[in-house]
PDB file of C-alpha atoms in Angstrom:
ATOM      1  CA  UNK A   6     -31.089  44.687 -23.322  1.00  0.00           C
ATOM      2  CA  UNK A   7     -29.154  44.592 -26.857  1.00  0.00           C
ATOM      3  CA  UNK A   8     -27.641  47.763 -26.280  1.00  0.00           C
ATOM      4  CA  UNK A   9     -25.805  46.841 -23.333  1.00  0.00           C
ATOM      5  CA  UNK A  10     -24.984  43.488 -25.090  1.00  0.00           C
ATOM      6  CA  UNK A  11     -23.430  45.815 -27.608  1.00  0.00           C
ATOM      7  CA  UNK A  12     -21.703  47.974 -25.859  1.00  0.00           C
ATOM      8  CA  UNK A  13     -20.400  45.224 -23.365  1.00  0.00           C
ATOM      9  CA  UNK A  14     -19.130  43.438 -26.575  1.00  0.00           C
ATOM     10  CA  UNK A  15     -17.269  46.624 -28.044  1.00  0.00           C
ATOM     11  CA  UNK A  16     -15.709  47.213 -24.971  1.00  0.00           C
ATOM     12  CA  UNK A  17     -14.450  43.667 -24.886  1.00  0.00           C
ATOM     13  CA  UNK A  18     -13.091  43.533 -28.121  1.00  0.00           C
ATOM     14  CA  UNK A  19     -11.338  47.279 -27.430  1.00  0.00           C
ATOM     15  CA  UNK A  20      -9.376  45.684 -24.456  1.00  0.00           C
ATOM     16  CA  UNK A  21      -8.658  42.503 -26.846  1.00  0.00           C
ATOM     17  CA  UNK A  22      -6.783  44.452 -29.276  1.00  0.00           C
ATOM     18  CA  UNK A  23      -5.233  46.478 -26.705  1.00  0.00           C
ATOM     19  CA  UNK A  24      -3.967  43.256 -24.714  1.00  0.00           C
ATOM     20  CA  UNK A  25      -2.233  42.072 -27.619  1.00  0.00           C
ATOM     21  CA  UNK A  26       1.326  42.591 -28.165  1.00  0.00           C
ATOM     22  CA  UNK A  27       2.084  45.360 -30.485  1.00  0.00           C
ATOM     23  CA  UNK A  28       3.337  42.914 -33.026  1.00  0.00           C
ATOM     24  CA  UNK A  29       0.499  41.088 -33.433  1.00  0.00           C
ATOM     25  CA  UNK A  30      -3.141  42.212 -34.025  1.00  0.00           C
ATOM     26  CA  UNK A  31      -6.146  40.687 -35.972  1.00  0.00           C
ATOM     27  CA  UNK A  32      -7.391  42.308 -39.232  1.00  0.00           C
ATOM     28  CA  UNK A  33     -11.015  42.359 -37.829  1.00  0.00           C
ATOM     29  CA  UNK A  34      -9.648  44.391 -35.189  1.00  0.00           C
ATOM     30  CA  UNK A  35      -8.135  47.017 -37.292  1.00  0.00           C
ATOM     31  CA  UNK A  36     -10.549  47.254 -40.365  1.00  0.00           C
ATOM     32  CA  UNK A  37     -12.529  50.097 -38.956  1.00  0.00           C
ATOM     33  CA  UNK A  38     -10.424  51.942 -36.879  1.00  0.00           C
ATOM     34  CA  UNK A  39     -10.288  55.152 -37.241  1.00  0.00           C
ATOM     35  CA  UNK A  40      -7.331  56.925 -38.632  1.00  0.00           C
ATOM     36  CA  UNK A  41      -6.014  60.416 -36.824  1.00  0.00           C
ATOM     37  CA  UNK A  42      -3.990  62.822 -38.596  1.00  0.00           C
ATOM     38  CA  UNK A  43      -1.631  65.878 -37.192  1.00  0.00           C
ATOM     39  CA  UNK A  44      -3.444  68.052 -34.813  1.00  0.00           C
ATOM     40  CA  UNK A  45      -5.650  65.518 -33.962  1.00  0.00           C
ATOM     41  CA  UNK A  46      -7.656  65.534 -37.686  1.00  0.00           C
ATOM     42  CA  UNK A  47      -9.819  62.607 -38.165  1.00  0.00           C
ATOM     43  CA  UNK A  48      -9.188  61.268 -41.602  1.00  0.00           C
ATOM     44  CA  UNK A  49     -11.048  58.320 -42.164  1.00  0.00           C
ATOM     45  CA  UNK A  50     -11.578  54.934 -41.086  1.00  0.00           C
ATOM     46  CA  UNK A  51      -9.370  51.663 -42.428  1.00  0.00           C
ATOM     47  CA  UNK A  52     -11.255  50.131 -44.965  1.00  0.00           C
ATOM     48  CA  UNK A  53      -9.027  47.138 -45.956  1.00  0.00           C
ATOM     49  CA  UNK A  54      -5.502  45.748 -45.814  1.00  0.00           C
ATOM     50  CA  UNK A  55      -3.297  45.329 -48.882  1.00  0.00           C
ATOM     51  CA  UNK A  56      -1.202  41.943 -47.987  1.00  0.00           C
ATOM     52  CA  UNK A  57       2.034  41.545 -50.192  1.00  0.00           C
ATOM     53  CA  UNK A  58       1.926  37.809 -51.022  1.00  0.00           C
ATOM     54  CA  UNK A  59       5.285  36.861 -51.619  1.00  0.00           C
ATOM     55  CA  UNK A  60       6.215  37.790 -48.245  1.00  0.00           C
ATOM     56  CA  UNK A  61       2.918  38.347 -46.100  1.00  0.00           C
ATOM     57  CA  UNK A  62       3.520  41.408 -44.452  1.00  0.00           C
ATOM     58  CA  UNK A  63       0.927  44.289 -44.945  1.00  0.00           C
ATOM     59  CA  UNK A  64       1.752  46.518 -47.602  1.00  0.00           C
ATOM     60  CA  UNK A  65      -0.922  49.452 -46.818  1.00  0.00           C
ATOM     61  CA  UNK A  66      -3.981  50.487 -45.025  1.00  0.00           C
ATOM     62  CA  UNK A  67      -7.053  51.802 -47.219  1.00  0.00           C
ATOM     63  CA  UNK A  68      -8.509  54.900 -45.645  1.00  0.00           C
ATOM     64  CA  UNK A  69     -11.887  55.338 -46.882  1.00  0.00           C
ATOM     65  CA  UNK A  70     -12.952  59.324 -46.619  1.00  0.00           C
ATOM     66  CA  UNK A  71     -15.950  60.986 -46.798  1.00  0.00           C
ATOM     67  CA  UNK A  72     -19.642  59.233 -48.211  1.00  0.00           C
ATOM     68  CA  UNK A  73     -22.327  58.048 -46.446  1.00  0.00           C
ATOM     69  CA  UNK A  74     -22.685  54.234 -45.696  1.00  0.00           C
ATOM     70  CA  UNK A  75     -19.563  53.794 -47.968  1.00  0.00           C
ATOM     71  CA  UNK A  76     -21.599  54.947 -50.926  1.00  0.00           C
ATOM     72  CA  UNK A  77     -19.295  58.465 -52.091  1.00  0.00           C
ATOM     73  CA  UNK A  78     -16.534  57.584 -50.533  1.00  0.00           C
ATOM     74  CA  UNK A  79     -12.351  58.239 -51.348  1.00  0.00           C
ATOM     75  CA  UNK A  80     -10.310  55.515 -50.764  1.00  0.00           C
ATOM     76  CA  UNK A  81      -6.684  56.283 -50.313  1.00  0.00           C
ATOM     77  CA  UNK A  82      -3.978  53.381 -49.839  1.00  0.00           C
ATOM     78  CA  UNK A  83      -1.396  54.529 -46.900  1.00  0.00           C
ATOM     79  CA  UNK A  84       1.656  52.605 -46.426  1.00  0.00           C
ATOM     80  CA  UNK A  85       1.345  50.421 -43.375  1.00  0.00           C
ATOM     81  CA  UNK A  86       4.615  51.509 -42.053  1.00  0.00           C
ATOM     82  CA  UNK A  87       3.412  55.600 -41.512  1.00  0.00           C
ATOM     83  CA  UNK A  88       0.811  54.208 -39.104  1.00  0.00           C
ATOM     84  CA  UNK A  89       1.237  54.084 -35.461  1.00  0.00           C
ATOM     85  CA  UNK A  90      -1.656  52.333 -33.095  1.00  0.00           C
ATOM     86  CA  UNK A  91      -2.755  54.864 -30.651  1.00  0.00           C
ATOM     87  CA  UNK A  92      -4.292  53.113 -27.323  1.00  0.00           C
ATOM     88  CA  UNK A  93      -6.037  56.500 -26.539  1.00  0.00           C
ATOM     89  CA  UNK A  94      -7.591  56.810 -29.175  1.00  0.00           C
ATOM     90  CA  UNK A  95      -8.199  53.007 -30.096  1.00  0.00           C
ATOM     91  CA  UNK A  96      -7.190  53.710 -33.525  1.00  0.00           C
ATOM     92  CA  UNK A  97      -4.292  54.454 -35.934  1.00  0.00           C
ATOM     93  CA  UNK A  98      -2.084  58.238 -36.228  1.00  0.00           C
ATOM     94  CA  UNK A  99      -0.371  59.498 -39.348  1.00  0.00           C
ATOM     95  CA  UNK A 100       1.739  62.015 -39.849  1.00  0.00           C
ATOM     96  CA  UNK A 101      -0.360  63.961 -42.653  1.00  0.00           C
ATOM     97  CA  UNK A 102      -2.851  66.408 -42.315  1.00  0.00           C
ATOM     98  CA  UNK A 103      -6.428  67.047 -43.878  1.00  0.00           C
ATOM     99  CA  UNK A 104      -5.253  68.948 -46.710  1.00  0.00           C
ATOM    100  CA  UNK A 105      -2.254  66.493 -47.296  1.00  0.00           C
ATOM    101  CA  UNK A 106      -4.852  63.739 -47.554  1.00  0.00           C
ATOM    102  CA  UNK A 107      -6.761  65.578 -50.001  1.00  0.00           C
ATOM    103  CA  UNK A 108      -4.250  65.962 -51.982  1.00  0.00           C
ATOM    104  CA  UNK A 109      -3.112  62.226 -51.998  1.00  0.00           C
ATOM    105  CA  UNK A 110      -3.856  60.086 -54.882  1.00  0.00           C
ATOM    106  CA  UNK A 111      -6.698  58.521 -54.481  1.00  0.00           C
ATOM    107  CA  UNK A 112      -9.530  56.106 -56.124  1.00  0.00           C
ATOM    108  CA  UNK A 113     -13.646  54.793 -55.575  1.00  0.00           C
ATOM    109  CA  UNK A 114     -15.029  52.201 -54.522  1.00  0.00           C
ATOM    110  CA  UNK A 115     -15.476  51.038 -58.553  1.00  0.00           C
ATOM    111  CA  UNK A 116     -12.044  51.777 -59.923  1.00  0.00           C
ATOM    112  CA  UNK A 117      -9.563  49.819 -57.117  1.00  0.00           C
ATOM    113  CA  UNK A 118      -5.430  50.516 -58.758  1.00  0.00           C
ATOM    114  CA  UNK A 119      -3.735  47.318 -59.239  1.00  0.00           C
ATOM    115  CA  UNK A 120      -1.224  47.741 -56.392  1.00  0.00           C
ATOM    116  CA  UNK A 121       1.324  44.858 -58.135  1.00  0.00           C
ATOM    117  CA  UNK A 122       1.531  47.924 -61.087  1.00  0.00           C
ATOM    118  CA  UNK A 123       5.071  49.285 -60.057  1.00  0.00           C
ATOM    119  CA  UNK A 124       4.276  53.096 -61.634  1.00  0.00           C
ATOM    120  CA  UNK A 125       0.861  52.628 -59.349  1.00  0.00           C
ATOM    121  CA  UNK A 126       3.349  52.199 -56.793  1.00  0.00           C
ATOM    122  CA  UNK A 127       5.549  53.891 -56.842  1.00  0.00           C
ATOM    123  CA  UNK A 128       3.440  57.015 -57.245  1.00  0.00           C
ATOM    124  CA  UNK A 129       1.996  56.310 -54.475  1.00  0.00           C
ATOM    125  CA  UNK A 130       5.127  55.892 -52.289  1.00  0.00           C
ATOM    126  CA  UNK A 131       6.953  58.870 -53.361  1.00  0.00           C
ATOM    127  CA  UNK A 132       3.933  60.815 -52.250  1.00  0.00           C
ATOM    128  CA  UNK A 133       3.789  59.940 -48.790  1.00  0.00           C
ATOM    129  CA  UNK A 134       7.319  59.176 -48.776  1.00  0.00           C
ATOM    130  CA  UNK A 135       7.672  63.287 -48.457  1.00  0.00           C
ATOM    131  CA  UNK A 136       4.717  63.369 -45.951  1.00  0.00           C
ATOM    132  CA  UNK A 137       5.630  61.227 -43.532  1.00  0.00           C
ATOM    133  CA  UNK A 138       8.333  61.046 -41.210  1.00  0.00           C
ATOM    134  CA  UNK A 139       8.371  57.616 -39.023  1.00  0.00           C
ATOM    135  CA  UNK A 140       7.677  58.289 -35.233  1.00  0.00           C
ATOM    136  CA  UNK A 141       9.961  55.574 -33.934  1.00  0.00           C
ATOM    137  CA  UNK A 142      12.780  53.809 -35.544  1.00  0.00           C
ATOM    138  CA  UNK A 143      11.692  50.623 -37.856  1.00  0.00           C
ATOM    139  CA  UNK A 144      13.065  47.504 -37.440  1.00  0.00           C
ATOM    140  CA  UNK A 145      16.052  46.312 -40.443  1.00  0.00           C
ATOM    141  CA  UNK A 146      14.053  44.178 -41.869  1.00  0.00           C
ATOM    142  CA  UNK A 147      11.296  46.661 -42.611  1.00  0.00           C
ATOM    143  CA  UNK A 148      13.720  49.309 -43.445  1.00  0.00           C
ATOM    144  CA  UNK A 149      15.173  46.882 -45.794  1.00  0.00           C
ATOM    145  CA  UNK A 150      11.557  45.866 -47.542  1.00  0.00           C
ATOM    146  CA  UNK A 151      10.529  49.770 -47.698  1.00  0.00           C
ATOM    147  CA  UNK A 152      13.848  50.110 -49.785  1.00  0.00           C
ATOM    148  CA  UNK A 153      13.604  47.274 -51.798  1.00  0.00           C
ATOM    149  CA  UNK A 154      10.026  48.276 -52.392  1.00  0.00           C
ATOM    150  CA  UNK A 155      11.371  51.641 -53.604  1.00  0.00           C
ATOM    151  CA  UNK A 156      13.429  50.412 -55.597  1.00  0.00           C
ATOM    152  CA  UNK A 157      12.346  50.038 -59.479  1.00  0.00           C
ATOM    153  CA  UNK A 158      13.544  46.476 -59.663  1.00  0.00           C
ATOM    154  CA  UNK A 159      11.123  44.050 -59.262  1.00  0.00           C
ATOM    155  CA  UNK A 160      11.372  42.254 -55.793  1.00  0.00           C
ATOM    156  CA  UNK A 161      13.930  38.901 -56.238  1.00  0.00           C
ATOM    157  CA  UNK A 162      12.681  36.934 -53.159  1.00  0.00           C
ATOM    158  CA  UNK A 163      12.585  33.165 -53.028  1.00  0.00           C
ATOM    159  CA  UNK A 164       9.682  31.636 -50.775  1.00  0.00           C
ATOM    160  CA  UNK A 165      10.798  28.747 -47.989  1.00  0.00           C
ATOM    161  CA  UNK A 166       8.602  26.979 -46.357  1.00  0.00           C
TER     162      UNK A 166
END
């Protein structure tokens, strides 16, 4: 029966993602989740992941809000480093509410910012830069990229490979 196919398949990939270490995880395995706000508000799902491609790490998560089918919907870019993977849930928790989210800066489906535009940026930051207060202490080298990234000088980063 295809419905037990599917279900049998969703529960696989749920215990795939959860299996992996907690520094590692595919993209298809997080575009989708959902993403849980304070007292338990469900915000969203993840849309799509903003890569910075100077150094590869994942700059933010796009929450898409609201709409039917993805037609309607708010998309809202949330730093990657104010999300925390929550196994019970099998998806991501922020420390923002509903009515923090709504009051976010946001965009459609049509009019995506360009997230290289450092005023883009760092409008965006210093909004949820007062929301959210890290649940666990971040590594130094992703303390050190968050400030850099604050920073109004433009990144000075030289690629090895």
């Amino acid at each position: 029966c295809w419905y037990k196919s599917l279900v049998k398949n969703t529960i696989q990939r749920r215990n795939k993602m959860e299996n992996l270490s907690n520094n590692i995880v595919r993209t298809a395995d997080v575009i989708g989740k959902k993403i849980i706000g304070i007292n338990q508000d469900a915000l969203g799902k993840v849309e799509e992941l903003v890569l910075d491609k100077q150094n590869g790490m994942v700059r933010y998560a796009v929450l898409a809000r609201g709409g039917f089918m993805g037609i309607g919907s708010e998309f809202y870019a949330i730093p990657w480093a104010a999300l925390e993977y929550c196994t019970d849930s099998n998806g991501f928790k922020v420390n923002i509410s509903k009515d923090d989210i709504e009051k976010a800066p946001g965009f459609n489906k049509e009019s995506w910012p360009d997230f290289a535009d450092e005023s883009w940026d760092k409008s965006n930051s210093n909004f949820y830069n007062h929301l959210i207060v890290p649940k666990s202490p971040m590594p130094k080298e992703q303390k050190d990229f968050i400030s850099e990234v604050g920073n109004s000088q433009p990144l000075n980063r030289d690629i090895q490979s």
